[in-house]
């Protein structure tokens, strides 16, 4: 076999602590190596051309590049060798940057270890065989999970691009957090005025099927061919019949139901429509508060309903939706501020969250847009905002910045002055984070034009005094303790992963960080992809985001899906398990152990044998280490290939390496 | 063996003088409620705040002598003390001595080394956890109905939570629940854990005047007729120094400041001599009578 | 206000010593001011506790060891309990006091005398003798008016014992102090 080896300098990243010329020289002595050289940047255009030229000049059968992590550039070099006419799997990569040059300073040891790693790659390559990808069809339907602004944008872009879209929303209406906001920064434009039309577009788009009050139950399959089971939770109202006239909600006698849309600052009726612009505009019953369901009395709504839509005996229903791609846009939830005992832990009625304040400010909210204290309905004079409640706080396991609180607090301070010209606002902050377009100017306006008094320091405690609240904080710039007598305190609560986010991630087989936010495939270069092909991210499920970023990501995820679906067939990864029929004894152990259900039993001349469904196999290799016969092998990582690597390593004099 | 909770008891120095009534009432209440206390033989001072401001090994050693003395007792499940300052020192010493090096340094100062520090609890924690509000309620013979009382825990009974490991560090409720079990009306008191001025009474009276004065103001604003404390130093600052506070601030506080154990003793109908109500500087008679009349009027 | 030359006046050994003895990492402090906001004693401090932390980060040994705040901290644990970065601030204050003592500082004399007198009483009797402590403190400071007005109440309530409660193990307690002193001298 004729192998070419290229040892990359990576500028000084590798060459700084590895003698790359020496590595090329040493590896060049190996029996199968026909050509060995060092190269400044193997991934650059001249670097790749050099590889192609060497393949042609020396008639090479395969190539080893010793450079960086294969995560980034293995696909690059596979394309390079393919351009030179080789099979893309006749290529091996040795990581002498992350595994060598970046972690050790001893040049001699580093050089020896680089020789070892490159030699191992050469040994593996001698066992490599060309592999050919198979093609399979794509179901060009997409599911969007979550109907907040990111999910809405993704759904509309996909639908406008001609795709059939299934939008699944957990609550009874789409709109997400944005629908609860009164105004949006930095333009102070009306949230429902800009979101409302998009919500209506979703309802009216012929390509969109909307399941509200529904959740994803299970996900099977693979990119291009997923099967998602969606649980439609019982609403106790037949939505095909309901016209959203609202007669039932007017007459319902059970008026103490939890009003989740209004963030619990008000109560609602047991049968309700979340808000006037709800999409779908359909009534649903909260069974916990319905007198008919709990006590078998009442039944008023059933009698009144002009379309006879009430179904007290409705059950949850599951539908199966086949789709080719999935966009997760499940958003975020608010930090539970009651964990701050020093702020009253939820015991003080006029210490509220920023989202509750949005509902107070909103003209369609329970106070019809008049700022009043929840406790006594009085107009507040001094309104104190406390930032970073559940953000940048290790003591409550929330060390990250939620990103948007500085901005919405400035907006709320401005709105407070607009609503109540005689009011005075105070904002306790640690740092003002306003890096977006027109953002810093906006926070300055709150101070310069609206007289918000910004105080740099955290608040240590809030406690009632008479009908006011003492907010005791620090002004670190003045180097002193300060107290403000507040009528109303608004806590700028941070964002955390949506409840149940990790559960859904496991169904989707995507990764999430320790706080439950979904992991993108690459922090910088693959921001909406995940490590599971065909599953994309949009919005705050990936990390706290404001509206512009969420919308941008919604569109980005949609463009990724449209790009994916621009092909009629996809190529499967040939690095999958494969069964040697002659060796297989049909014991079935691999079938039991496969986490993806990718192996089935088949009959071969009257004997049971294992058979791998190549499109389902994820190439994890669990089956290969389970098989007692060694009959099932993972392509490109066969026992022979791994043993060749081990042999190469063990034949090295282990004096300086791997100490 | 009976199942009575049994503790090595550490009274603390102030119990021999300025907080005699806390000491006698704590013992009386424990006895009445079946908590067995065995005094740590020949106990010595824990060093209180002054010791830990000098050195942490010295401070731990002063507590550790008592930990070692407690090891001579058998059949005790831990140490109980009424005083939060003693408790903090006992707990901190035990915690730091988990580090073998620190333990060795502490033991090198002692005649008798500590083997395995016993866990320490406040008497309040013992009464709350081993007896509990429900059992206490059943034993009440003379309910304190009508007595509006502000529960004041002091700054270090529950803080820092990693060390004290009892109740909520911002809004503790153990004393609230016990007082409610006695029939008393517990008024909201937002400064439950705010410092009273601690031991600065002699060297910096002005600081105690301001901090304890604020506690009295807030208790009064919240409608309290009396305060209940669990700390000798807090009680002294609020009760003994109340006249000084009035003189400094020009206010007219007349707020009796009980040890919570005195109130339990009252409700259980225990021997008045053991409760030492006559030791309180602000006479509680008027408040107790007003409470009685309020309930009589209501009935 | 004078200009602090950070390159010259940063005392890295001092910062490391305080960090080591308090087992805290002062770099964790991001100056939110929560400790100052919660500290009941801020009104009496010459340097608020968050600035003590800042000056410690800046290695300003002299300013810190000579400040009054160190002696006015009651270790009420408000700062430690509420620090968003889980820094045991009260312990740092304690360790700064230790170092201030070692270096001969004591900027709030009455407090230092009170604490010293307290410990002397413990050393002498095994337990604190409250009456003796008061008398001794007054004698040492010359502040004969201290709490004079409380005397009658204390006496009439029988709250002050006239004799110390001496214990059998008094010598053991005294030896704790003596061994501590010996070890300190050996180290020095």
mmCIF file of N, CA and C in Angstrom, chain A residues 165-262:
data_model
loop_
_atom_site.group_PDB
_atom_site.id
_atom_site.type_symbol
_atom_site.label_atom_id
_atom_site.label_comp_id
_atom_site.label_asym_id
_atom_site.label_seq_id
_atom_site.Cartn_x
_atom_site.Cartn_y
_atom_site.Cartn_z
ATOM 1 N N UNK A 165 -45.800 21.856 7.463
ATOM 2 C CA UNK A 165 -45.288 22.086 8.819
ATOM 3 C C UNK A 165 -46.296 21.591 9.849
ATOM 4 N N UNK A 166 -45.778 20.897 10.871
ATOM 5 C CA UNK A 166 -46.614 20.546 12.015
ATOM 6 C C UNK A 166 -46.080 21.336 13.202
ATOM 7 N N UNK A 167 -46.881 22.232 13.747
ATOM 8 C CA UNK A 167 -46.450 23.056 14.881
ATOM 9 C C UNK A 167 -47.120 22.525 16.149
ATOM 10 N N UNK A 168 -46.283 22.155 17.130
ATOM 11 C CA UNK A 168 -46.808 21.578 18.375
ATOM 12 C C UNK A 168 -46.577 22.567 19.510
ATOM 13 N N UNK A 169 -47.627 22.972 20.180
ATOM 14 C CA UNK A 169 -47.518 23.945 21.275
ATOM 15 C C UNK A 169 -48.090 23.331 22.552
ATOM 16 N N UNK A 170 -47.344 23.499 23.645
ATOM 17 C CA UNK A 170 -47.717 22.878 24.920
ATOM 18 C C UNK A 170 -48.975 23.514 25.523
ATOM 19 N N UNK A 171 -49.067 24.843 25.443
ATOM 20 C CA UNK A 171 -50.205 25.523 26.068
ATOM 21 C C UNK A 171 -51.346 25.662 25.057
ATOM 22 N N UNK A 172 -52.430 26.295 25.488
ATOM 23 C CA UNK A 172 -53.627 26.362 24.649
ATOM 24 C C UNK A 172 -53.513 27.378 23.525
ATOM 25 N N UNK A 173 -52.476 28.230 23.578
ATOM 26 C CA UNK A 173 -52.311 29.218 22.505
ATOM 27 C C UNK A 173 -50.841 29.352 22.141
ATOM 28 N N UNK A 174 -50.590 29.717 20.883
ATOM 29 C CA UNK A 174 -49.218 30.051 20.521
ATOM 30 C C UNK A 174 -48.948 31.502 20.924
ATOM 31 N N UNK A 175 -47.711 31.920 20.775
ATOM 32 C CA UNK A 175 -47.354 33.303 21.155
ATOM 33 C C UNK A 175 -46.249 33.338 22.179
ATOM 34 N N UNK A 176 -46.211 32.282 23.021
ATOM 35 C CA UNK A 176 -45.112 32.165 23.992
ATOM 36 C C UNK A 176 -45.001 33.357 24.912
ATOM 37 N N UNK A 177 -43.774 33.605 25.339
ATOM 38 C CA UNK A 177 -43.545 34.709 26.289
ATOM 39 C C UNK A 177 -43.840 36.057 25.639
ATOM 40 N N UNK A 178 -43.556 36.161 24.344
ATOM 41 C CA UNK A 178 -43.713 37.465 23.698
ATOM 42 C C UNK A 178 -45.163 37.936 23.742
ATOM 43 N N UNK A 179 -46.094 36.982 23.683
ATOM 44 C CA UNK A 179 -47.506 37.358 23.709
ATOM 45 C C UNK A 179 -47.902 37.978 25.040
ATOM 46 N N UNK A 180 -47.104 37.707 26.083
ATOM 47 C CA UNK A 180 -47.430 38.252 27.403
ATOM 48 C C UNK A 180 -46.869 39.657 27.590
ATOM 49 N N UNK A 181 -45.938 40.033 26.710
ATOM 50 C CA UNK A 181 -45.283 41.333 26.889
ATOM 51 C C UNK A 181 -46.196 42.454 26.429
ATOM 52 N N UNK A 182 -46.068 43.601 27.107
ATOM 53 C CA UNK A 182 -46.838 44.759 26.692
ATOM 54 C C UNK A 182 -46.135 45.465 25.536
ATOM 55 N N UNK A 183 -44.875 45.842 25.790
ATOM 56 C CA UNK A 183 -44.090 46.516 24.749
ATOM 57 C C UNK A 183 -42.758 45.782 24.606
ATOM 58 N N UNK A 184 -42.031 46.120 23.530
ATOM 59 C CA UNK A 184 -40.734 45.473 23.308
ATOM 60 C C UNK A 184 -39.641 46.531 23.145
ATOM 61 N N UNK A 185 -38.444 46.188 23.616
ATOM 62 C CA UNK A 185 -37.306 47.102 23.469
ATOM 63 C C UNK A 185 -36.635 46.864 22.135
ATOM 64 N N UNK A 186 -35.830 47.796 21.598
ATOM 65 C CA UNK A 186 -35.570 49.138 22.113
ATOM 66 C C UNK A 186 -36.484 50.186 21.462
ATOM 67 N N UNK A 187 -37.572 49.717 20.822
ATOM 68 C CA UNK A 187 -38.408 50.647 20.078
ATOM 69 C C UNK A 187 -39.693 50.980 20.820
ATOM 70 N N UNK A 188 -39.955 50.255 21.918
ATOM 71 C CA UNK A 188 -41.195 50.402 22.686
ATOM 72 C C UNK A 188 -42.412 50.268 21.776
ATOM 73 N N UNK A 189 -42.327 49.308 20.850
ATOM 74 C CA UNK A 189 -43.537 49.056 20.062
ATOM 75 C C UNK A 189 -44.334 47.932 20.697
ATOM 76 N N UNK A 190 -45.596 47.951 20.392
ATOM 77 C CA UNK A 190 -46.562 47.056 21.019
ATOM 78 C C UNK A 190 -46.285 45.618 20.614
ATOM 79 N N UNK A 191 -46.120 44.766 21.620
ATOM 80 C CA UNK A 191 -45.733 43.384 21.363
ATOM 81 C C UNK A 191 -46.795 42.640 20.562
ATOM 82 N N UNK A 192 -48.052 42.761 20.988
ATOM 83 C CA UNK A 192 -49.087 41.983 20.290
ATOM 84 C C UNK A 192 -49.370 42.557 18.902
ATOM 85 N N UNK A 193 -49.049 43.861 18.702
ATOM 86 C CA UNK A 193 -49.259 44.429 17.367
ATOM 87 C C UNK A 193 -48.313 43.823 16.343
ATOM 88 N N UNK A 194 -47.088 43.474 16.794
ATOM 89 C CA UNK A 194 -46.146 42.898 15.825
ATOM 90 C C UNK A 194 -46.200 41.374 15.817
ATOM 91 N N UNK A 195 -46.572 40.781 16.944
ATOM 92 C CA UNK A 195 -46.642 39.321 16.989
ATOM 93 C C UNK A 195 -47.986 38.819 16.465
ATOM 94 N N UNK A 196 -49.043 39.584 16.771
ATOM 95 C CA UNK A 196 -50.408 39.162 16.414
ATOM 96 C C UNK A 196 -50.538 38.729 14.959
ATOM 97 N N UNK A 197 -50.088 39.567 14.000
ATOM 98 C CA UNK A 197 -50.225 39.180 12.590
ATOM 99 C C UNK A 197 -49.508 37.873 12.257
ATOM 100 N N UNK A 198 -48.365 37.651 12.887
ATOM 101 C CA UNK A 198 -47.639 36.398 12.637
ATOM 102 C C UNK A 198 -48.436 35.209 13.164
ATOM 103 N N UNK A 199 -49.065 35.418 14.334
ATOM 104 C CA UNK A 199 -49.872 34.337 14.899
ATOM 105 C C UNK A 199 -51.049 34.008 13.982
ATOM 106 N N UNK A 200 -51.677 35.057 13.439
ATOM 107 C CA UNK A 200 -52.795 34.838 12.530
ATOM 108 C C UNK A 200 -52.310 34.112 11.263
ATOM 109 N N UNK A 201 -51.113 34.512 10.787
ATOM 110 C CA UNK A 201 -50.537 33.838 9.617
ATOM 111 C C UNK A 201 -50.400 32.339 9.862
ATOM 112 N N UNK A 202 -49.974 31.988 11.066
ATOM 113 C CA UNK A 202 -49.835 30.571 11.401
ATOM 114 C C UNK A 202 -51.188 29.877 11.282
ATOM 115 N N UNK A 203 -52.217 30.530 11.854
ATOM 116 C CA UNK A 203 -53.551 29.917 11.849
ATOM 117 C C UNK A 203 -54.068 29.747 10.429
ATOM 118 N N UNK A 204 -53.728 30.695 9.547
ATOM 119 C CA UNK A 204 -54.337 30.685 8.220
ATOM 120 C C UNK A 204 -53.478 30.021 7.147
ATOM 121 N N UNK A 205 -52.240 29.707 7.497
ATOM 122 C CA UNK A 205 -51.347 29.174 6.460
ATOM 123 C C UNK A 205 -51.776 27.768 6.046
ATOM 124 N N UNK A 206 -51.988 27.569 4.755
ATOM 125 C CA UNK A 206 -52.467 26.234 4.329
ATOM 126 C C UNK A 206 -51.446 25.127 4.595
ATOM 127 N N UNK A 207 -50.175 25.486 4.739
ATOM 128 C CA UNK A 207 -49.159 24.440 4.937
ATOM 129 C C UNK A 207 -48.931 24.093 6.402
ATOM 130 N N UNK A 208 -49.577 24.808 7.327
ATOM 131 C CA UNK A 208 -49.288 24.584 8.752
ATOM 132 C C UNK A 208 -50.444 23.860 9.436
ATOM 133 N N UNK A 209 -50.097 22.762 10.092
ATOM 134 C CA UNK A 209 -51.050 22.088 10.982
ATOM 135 C C UNK A 209 -50.652 22.452 12.406
ATOM 136 N N UNK A 210 -51.566 23.033 13.166
ATOM 137 C CA UNK A 210 -51.240 23.464 14.536
ATOM 138 C C UNK A 210 -51.885 22.529 15.551
ATOM 139 N N UNK A 211 -51.047 21.965 16.427
ATOM 140 C CA UNK A 211 -51.577 21.251 17.590
ATOM 141 C C UNK A 211 -51.279 22.086 18.821
ATOM 142 N N UNK A 212 -52.262 22.809 19.332
ATOM 143 C CA UNK A 212 -52.061 23.518 20.596
ATOM 144 C C UNK A 212 -52.496 22.589 21.718
ATOM 145 N N UNK A 213 -52.060 22.897 22.942
ATOM 146 C CA UNK A 213 -52.347 22.038 24.095
ATOM 147 C C UNK A 213 -51.873 20.606 23.826
ATOM 148 N N UNK A 214 -50.706 20.496 23.219
ATOM 149 C CA UNK A 214 -50.202 19.175 22.830
ATOM 150 C C UNK A 214 -48.715 19.078 23.170
ATOM 151 N N UNK A 215 -48.260 17.845 23.356
ATOM 152 C CA UNK A 215 -46.851 17.645 23.670
ATOM 153 C C UNK A 215 -46.291 16.459 22.913
ATOM 154 N N UNK A 216 -44.977 16.499 22.695
ATOM 155 C CA UNK A 216 -44.321 15.384 22.023
ATOM 156 C C UNK A 216 -44.167 14.231 23.009
ATOM 157 N N UNK A 217 -44.664 13.090 22.610
ATOM 158 C CA UNK A 217 -44.650 11.923 23.489
ATOM 159 C C UNK A 217 -43.407 11.075 23.231
ATOM 160 N N UNK A 218 -43.160 10.785 21.949
ATOM 161 C CA UNK A 218 -41.985 9.975 21.625
ATOM 162 C C UNK A 218 -41.517 10.304 20.213
ATOM 163 N N UNK A 219 -40.229 10.039 19.985
ATOM 164 C CA UNK A 219 -39.642 10.309 18.679
ATOM 165 C C UNK A 219 -38.906 9.056 18.225
ATOM 166 N N UNK A 220 -39.261 8.576 17.045
ATOM 167 C CA UNK A 220 -38.554 7.428 16.473
ATOM 168 C C UNK A 220 -37.953 7.845 15.148
ATOM 169 N N UNK A 221 -37.047 7.019 14.648
ATOM 170 C CA UNK A 221 -36.547 7.248 13.298
ATOM 171 C C UNK A 221 -35.293 8.085 13.242
ATOM 172 N N UNK A 222 -35.052 8.650 12.084
ATOM 173 C CA UNK A 222 -33.772 9.296 11.813
ATOM 174 C C UNK A 222 -34.007 10.398 10.805
ATOM 175 N N UNK A 223 -32.980 11.166 10.538
ATOM 176 C CA UNK A 223 -33.111 12.313 9.625
ATOM 177 C C UNK A 223 -33.787 11.879 8.324
ATOM 178 N N UNK A 224 -34.766 12.671 7.923
ATOM 179 C CA UNK A 224 -35.505 12.354 6.705
ATOM 180 C C UNK A 224 -36.720 11.486 6.950
ATOM 181 N N UNK A 225 -36.685 10.720 8.029
ATOM 182 C CA UNK A 225 -37.787 9.776 8.293
ATOM 183 C C UNK A 225 -38.057 9.614 9.793
ATOM 184 N N UNK A 226 -38.442 10.689 10.442
ATOM 185 C CA UNK A 226 -38.834 10.586 11.853
ATOM 186 C C UNK A 226 -40.302 10.207 11.946
ATOM 187 N N UNK A 227 -40.644 9.599 13.085
ATOM 188 C CA UNK A 227 -42.058 9.398 13.409
ATOM 189 C C UNK A 227 -42.281 9.938 14.796
ATOM 190 N N UNK A 228 -43.059 10.991 14.906
ATOM 191 C CA UNK A 228 -43.249 11.640 16.199
ATOM 192 C C UNK A 228 -44.667 11.396 16.694
ATOM 193 N N UNK A 229 -44.742 10.883 17.932
ATOM 194 C CA UNK A 229 -46.065 10.711 18.546
ATOM 195 C C UNK A 229 -46.382 11.977 19.328
ATOM 196 N N UNK A 230 -47.493 12.615 18.990
ATOM 197 C CA UNK A 230 -47.892 13.865 19.643
ATOM 198 C C UNK A 230 -49.129 13.599 20.487
ATOM 199 N N UNK A 231 -49.004 13.945 21.773
ATOM 200 C CA UNK A 231 -50.161 13.759 22.658
ATOM 201 C C UNK A 231 -50.985 15.041 22.682
ATOM 202 N N UNK A 232 -52.211 14.942 22.200
ATOM 203 C CA UNK A 232 -53.116 16.090 22.282
ATOM 204 C C UNK A 232 -53.862 15.980 23.604
ATOM 205 N N UNK A 233 -53.534 16.899 24.506
ATOM 206 C CA UNK A 233 -54.139 16.821 25.835
ATOM 207 C C UNK A 233 -55.601 17.264 25.775
ATOM 208 N N UNK A 234 -56.411 16.640 26.622
ATOM 209 C CA UNK A 234 -57.851 16.917 26.593
ATOM 210 C C UNK A 234 -58.118 18.384 26.950
ATOM 211 N N UNK A 235 -58.903 19.058 26.127
ATOM 212 C CA UNK A 235 -59.314 20.442 26.434
ATOM 213 C C UNK A 235 -60.762 20.481 26.908
ATOM 214 N N UNK A 236 -61.440 19.330 26.782
ATOM 215 C CA UNK A 236 -62.850 19.183 27.162
ATOM 216 C C UNK A 236 -63.769 20.047 26.293
ATOM 217 N N UNK A 237 -63.195 20.549 25.189
ATOM 218 C CA UNK A 237 -63.986 21.306 24.218
ATOM 219 C C UNK A 237 -63.597 20.782 22.843
ATOM 220 N N UNK A 238 -64.615 20.486 22.023
ATOM 221 C CA UNK A 238 -64.351 20.026 20.664
ATOM 222 C C UNK A 238 -63.961 21.243 19.822
ATOM 223 N N UNK A 239 -62.654 21.329 19.526
ATOM 224 C CA UNK A 239 -62.167 22.541 18.858
ATOM 225 C C UNK A 239 -62.628 22.644 17.399
ATOM 226 N N UNK A 240 -63.081 21.519 16.844
ATOM 227 C CA UNK A 240 -63.596 21.643 15.481
ATOM 228 C C UNK A 240 -64.953 22.355 15.502
ATOM 229 N N UNK A 241 -65.620 22.275 16.647
ATOM 230 C CA UNK A 241 -66.931 22.926 16.748
ATOM 231 C C UNK A 241 -66.843 24.312 17.375
ATOM 232 N N UNK A 242 -65.896 24.514 18.302
ATOM 233 C CA UNK A 242 -65.803 25.777 19.047
ATOM 234 C C UNK A 242 -65.504 26.931 18.094
ATOM 235 N N UNK A 243 -66.245 28.020 18.248
ATOM 236 C CA UNK A 243 -66.011 29.194 17.399
ATOM 237 C C UNK A 243 -65.263 30.292 18.144
ATOM 238 N N UNK A 244 -64.974 30.048 19.415
ATOM 239 C CA UNK A 244 -64.278 31.065 20.206
ATOM 240 C C UNK A 244 -65.161 32.262 20.521
ATOM 241 N N UNK A 245 -66.475 32.045 20.600
ATOM 242 C CA UNK A 245 -67.388 33.182 20.825
ATOM 243 C C UNK A 245 -67.242 33.724 22.242
ATOM 244 N N UNK A 246 -66.822 32.863 23.197
ATOM 245 C CA UNK A 246 -66.539 33.330 24.546
ATOM 246 C C UNK A 246 -67.748 33.364 25.471
ATOM 247 N N UNK A 247 -68.899 32.905 25.004
ATOM 248 C CA UNK A 247 -70.103 32.912 25.839
ATOM 249 C C UNK A 247 -69.900 32.075 27.098
ATOM 250 N N UNK A 248 -69.243 30.935 26.918
ATOM 251 C CA UNK A 248 -69.007 30.024 28.046
ATOM 252 C C UNK A 248 -68.168 30.706 29.128
ATOM 253 N N UNK A 249 -67.148 31.459 28.710
ATOM 254 C CA UNK A 249 -66.251 32.067 29.699
ATOM 255 C C UNK A 249 -66.981 33.170 30.468
ATOM 256 N N UNK A 250 -67.939 33.816 29.820
ATOM 257 C CA UNK A 250 -68.687 34.880 30.512
ATOM 258 C C UNK A 250 -69.558 34.307 31.608
ATOM 259 N N UNK A 251 -70.109 33.135 31.398
ATOM 260 C CA UNK A 251 -71.104 32.611 32.327
ATOM 261 C C UNK A 251 -70.541 31.579 33.313
ATOM 262 N N UNK A 252 -69.316 31.165 33.122
ATOM 263 C CA UNK A 252 -68.754 30.126 33.996
ATOM 264 C C UNK A 252 -68.739 30.618 35.445
ATOM 265 N N UNK A 253 -69.335 29.867 36.376
ATOM 266 C CA UNK A 253 -69.385 30.329 37.770
ATOM 267 C C UNK A 253 -68.088 30.066 38.542
ATOM 268 N N UNK A 254 -67.202 29.242 38.014
ATOM 269 C CA UNK A 254 -65.947 28.935 38.735
ATOM 270 C C UNK A 254 -64.894 29.951 38.307
ATOM 271 N N UNK A 255 -64.678 30.954 39.138
ATOM 272 C CA UNK A 255 -63.847 32.085 38.706
ATOM 273 C C UNK A 255 -62.486 32.143 39.399
ATOM 274 N N UNK A 256 -62.106 31.069 40.069
ATOM 275 C CA UNK A 256 -60.853 31.106 40.830
ATOM 276 C C UNK A 256 -59.747 30.270 40.188
ATOM 277 N N UNK A 257 -59.934 29.926 38.937
ATOM 278 C CA UNK A 257 -58.919 29.087 38.279
ATOM 279 C C UNK A 257 -57.622 29.872 38.103
ATOM 280 N N UNK A 258 -56.504 29.138 38.152
ATOM 281 C CA UNK A 258 -55.190 29.775 38.012
ATOM 282 C C UNK A 258 -55.056 30.396 36.625
ATOM 283 N N UNK A 259 -54.679 31.675 36.597
ATOM 284 C CA UNK A 259 -54.522 32.360 35.318
ATOM 285 C C UNK A 259 -53.039 32.361 34.943
ATOM 286 N N UNK A 260 -52.633 31.322 34.256
ATOM 287 C CA UNK A 260 -51.212 31.193 33.909
ATOM 288 C C UNK A 260 -50.794 32.283 32.930
ATOM 289 N N UNK A 261 -51.700 32.628 32.011
ATOM 290 C CA UNK A 261 -51.317 33.634 31.024
ATOM 291 C C UNK A 261 -51.016 34.968 31.711
ATOM 292 N N UNK A 262 -51.781 35.286 32.740
ATOM 293 C CA UNK A 262 -51.532 36.536 33.465
ATOM 294 C C UNK A 262 -50.564 36.342 34.632
#
